[in-house]
Short mmCIF file of C-alpha atoms and ligand atoms in Angstrom, two decimals:
data_model
loop_
_atom_site.label_atom_id
_atom_site.label_comp_id
_atom_site.label_asym_id
_atom_site.label_seq_id
_atom_site.Cartn_x
_atom_site.Cartn_y
_atom_site.Cartn_z
CA MET A 223 -47.97 112.25 -89.64
CA ARG A 224 -48.74 110.68 -93.02
CA VAL A 225 -52.09 110.65 -94.83
CA GLY A 226 -53.29 108.06 -97.37
CA TYR A 227 -56.34 107.56 -99.57
CA GLY A 228 -58.03 104.37 -100.78
CA TYR A 229 -60.90 103.49 -103.12
CA ASP A 230 -62.45 100.21 -104.26
CA LEU A 231 -65.54 98.90 -106.06
CA HIS A 232 -66.96 95.40 -106.47
CA ARG A 233 -69.93 94.05 -108.42
CA LEU A 234 -72.97 92.67 -106.59
CA ALA A 235 -74.24 89.20 -107.52
CA SER A 236 -76.39 86.49 -106.01
CA GLY A 237 -74.81 83.44 -104.41
CA ARG A 238 -72.21 85.49 -102.51
CA ASP A 239 -72.05 86.70 -98.91
CA LEU A 240 -71.85 90.45 -98.38
CA TRP A 241 -68.83 91.40 -96.25
CA LEU A 242 -68.29 95.01 -95.19
CA GLY A 243 -65.54 95.97 -92.77
CA GLY A 244 -65.18 92.35 -91.68
CA VAL A 245 -68.90 92.08 -90.84
CA ARG A 246 -71.26 89.78 -92.74
CA VAL A 247 -74.29 91.86 -93.66
CA ASP A 248 -77.56 90.06 -94.28
CA TYR A 249 -78.56 90.61 -97.93
CA ASP A 250 -79.72 88.44 -100.82
CA ARG A 251 -76.58 89.29 -102.80
CA GLY A 252 -72.89 89.76 -102.12
CA LEU A 253 -69.81 91.29 -103.70
CA VAL A 254 -67.90 89.39 -106.37
CA GLY A 255 -64.14 89.04 -106.20
CA HIS A 256 -61.16 86.74 -105.95
CA SER A 257 -61.02 87.48 -102.21
CA ASP A 258 -64.10 87.89 -99.99
CA ALA A 259 -64.52 91.21 -101.91
CA ASP A 260 -64.82 93.23 -98.68
CA VAL A 261 -64.82 96.57 -100.46
CA LEU A 262 -64.57 98.61 -97.24
CA VAL A 263 -61.58 96.66 -95.90
CA HIS A 264 -59.93 97.01 -99.32
CA ALA A 265 -60.40 100.79 -99.40
CA VAL A 266 -59.14 101.19 -95.82
CA ALA A 267 -56.17 98.87 -96.48
CA ASP A 268 -55.22 100.92 -99.57
CA ALA A 269 -55.47 104.14 -97.55
CA ILE A 270 -53.14 102.69 -94.93
CA LEU A 271 -50.67 101.33 -97.49
CA GLY A 272 -50.83 104.69 -99.27
CA ALA A 273 -50.02 106.61 -96.10
CA ALA A 274 -47.04 104.31 -95.50
CA GLY A 275 -45.84 104.69 -99.10
CA LEU A 276 -46.28 100.94 -99.61
CA GLY A 277 -48.23 100.86 -102.87
CA ASP A 278 -51.60 99.11 -102.99
CA ILE A 279 -53.25 95.79 -102.15
CA GLY A 280 -53.19 94.74 -105.82
CA GLN A 281 -49.38 94.62 -105.63
CA HIS A 282 -49.23 92.74 -102.34
CA PHE A 283 -52.18 90.37 -102.87
CA PRO A 284 -52.37 89.83 -106.66
CA ASP A 285 -55.64 88.19 -107.73
CA HIS A 286 -53.85 85.80 -110.13
CA GLU A 287 -52.21 84.12 -107.11
CA GLY A 288 -54.25 81.19 -105.84
CA ARG A 289 -53.06 81.65 -102.27
CA TRP A 290 -55.09 84.88 -101.97
CA LYS A 291 -58.31 83.25 -103.16
CA ASP A 292 -61.19 83.90 -100.72
CA LEU A 293 -58.79 85.97 -98.58
CA ARG A 294 -60.80 87.31 -95.64
CA GLY A 295 -60.78 91.04 -94.97
CA ARG A 296 -59.49 90.44 -91.46
CA ALA A 297 -56.54 88.37 -92.71
CA LEU A 298 -55.69 90.93 -95.37
CA MET A 299 -55.71 93.76 -92.82
CA GLU A 300 -53.54 91.72 -90.45
CA ARG A 301 -50.90 91.52 -93.19
CA VAL A 302 -51.22 95.21 -94.05
CA MET A 303 -50.85 96.15 -90.37
CA ALA A 304 -47.71 94.00 -90.13
CA MET A 305 -46.17 95.80 -93.15
CA VAL A 306 -47.00 99.21 -91.70
CA ARG A 307 -45.63 98.24 -88.27
CA GLN A 308 -42.45 97.09 -90.00
CA LYS A 309 -42.08 100.68 -91.25
CA GLY A 310 -42.46 101.97 -87.67
CA LEU A 311 -45.94 103.37 -88.29
CA ARG A 312 -49.39 102.94 -86.73
CA PRO A 313 -52.87 104.27 -87.61
CA VAL A 314 -54.17 107.34 -85.75
CA ASN A 315 -57.63 107.48 -87.28
CA VAL A 316 -59.56 106.41 -90.36
CA ASP A 317 -62.53 107.99 -92.09
CA SER A 318 -64.45 106.07 -94.73
CA THR A 319 -67.57 106.09 -96.89
CA VAL A 320 -69.48 103.10 -98.28
CA HIS A 321 -71.31 104.01 -101.48
CA ALA A 322 -74.30 101.64 -101.69
CA GLU A 323 -77.93 101.95 -102.73
CA GLN A 324 -78.93 98.72 -100.91
CA PRO A 325 -79.06 97.18 -98.39
CA LYS A 326 -79.71 99.74 -95.68
CA LEU A 327 -76.41 99.83 -93.82
CA SER A 328 -76.98 102.24 -90.93
CA PRO A 329 -78.22 99.42 -88.62
CA HIS A 330 -74.79 97.79 -89.06
CA ARG A 331 -72.72 100.93 -88.46
CA ASP A 332 -71.61 100.17 -84.88
CA ARG A 333 -70.66 96.56 -85.66
CA ILE A 334 -68.66 97.63 -88.71
CA ARG A 335 -66.86 100.37 -86.75
CA GLU A 336 -66.01 97.96 -83.95
CA SER A 337 -64.79 95.33 -86.39
CA LEU A 338 -62.55 97.75 -88.32
CA ALA A 339 -61.27 99.30 -85.08
CA ALA A 340 -60.24 95.88 -83.79
CA MET A 341 -58.31 95.19 -87.03
CA LEU A 342 -56.58 98.57 -86.84
CA GLU A 343 -55.89 98.44 -83.07
CA LEU A 344 -57.89 101.64 -82.65
CA ALA A 345 -60.89 102.70 -80.56
CA PRO A 346 -64.20 102.68 -82.48
CA ALA A 347 -64.30 106.48 -82.01
CA ASP A 348 -61.20 106.69 -84.22
CA VAL A 349 -62.79 104.75 -87.08
CA ASN A 350 -65.57 106.65 -88.82
CA VAL A 351 -67.87 104.89 -91.30
CA LYS A 352 -70.33 106.83 -93.44
CA PHE A 353 -72.99 105.54 -95.84
CA LYS A 354 -74.07 107.24 -99.07
CA THR A 355 -76.50 106.28 -101.82
CA ASN A 356 -75.99 107.37 -105.43
CA GLU A 357 -79.55 108.62 -105.87
CA GLY A 358 -80.50 105.79 -108.22
CA LEU A 359 -77.86 106.80 -110.76
CA ASP A 360 -74.99 104.72 -112.26
CA SER A 361 -73.93 101.16 -111.33
CA ILE A 362 -73.97 101.89 -107.61
CA GLY A 363 -77.31 103.68 -107.78
CA GLN A 364 -78.74 100.74 -109.76
CA SER A 365 -77.53 98.33 -107.03
CA ALA A 366 -75.15 96.57 -109.42
CA ALA A 367 -72.08 97.46 -107.34
CA ILE A 368 -70.87 98.80 -103.99
CA ALA A 369 -67.86 101.10 -103.66
CA ALA A 370 -65.91 102.41 -100.67
CA SER A 371 -63.44 105.21 -100.14
CA ALA A 372 -61.26 105.95 -97.14
CA VAL A 373 -58.55 108.19 -95.75
CA ALA A 374 -56.12 107.09 -93.06
CA LEU A 375 -53.69 109.02 -90.90
CA LEU A 376 -50.55 107.24 -89.69
CA THR A 377 -47.94 108.31 -87.18
CA ASP A 378 -44.60 107.01 -85.91
CA ILE A 379 -44.86 104.20 -83.34
CA HIS A 380 -41.79 105.72 -81.63
CA PRO A 381 -41.92 109.51 -81.96
CA ARG A 382 -38.51 110.93 -83.01
MG1 MG B 530 -61.22 94.97 -103.86
#
């Protein structure tokens, strides 16, 4: 068994869609980034790469490369899963937290879990998603940004 940790943060701005865990969440602003800025997918992908000892998404999908522009969370995770599979590993479970003051995310919890689970080839019960506000403090608390953190456990596809 191998454990990994991931963290990410993106700025909120108008004129962008808000993507979280591969789900488009209805909100008047979205996260800014070279990709679709799906902060939850990015944190989970980094946790999975970390557990596999494969570095981070910044190395594999550099934001100065035009081919990764507007990269969808789902497409990014597909590539991460292929790298991990190549190492003979698969996810066992993932736990994550989205740090956001707005919008209210709990109504989207099940959809986000199902979406992430499908990307990770896991049951929704093995993909936990928590939501936390920052009590009105700092950039997250002032609704200027959303962050996400995650841990992932990987195991051998073929037990030795
Ligand atoms: Mg990111």
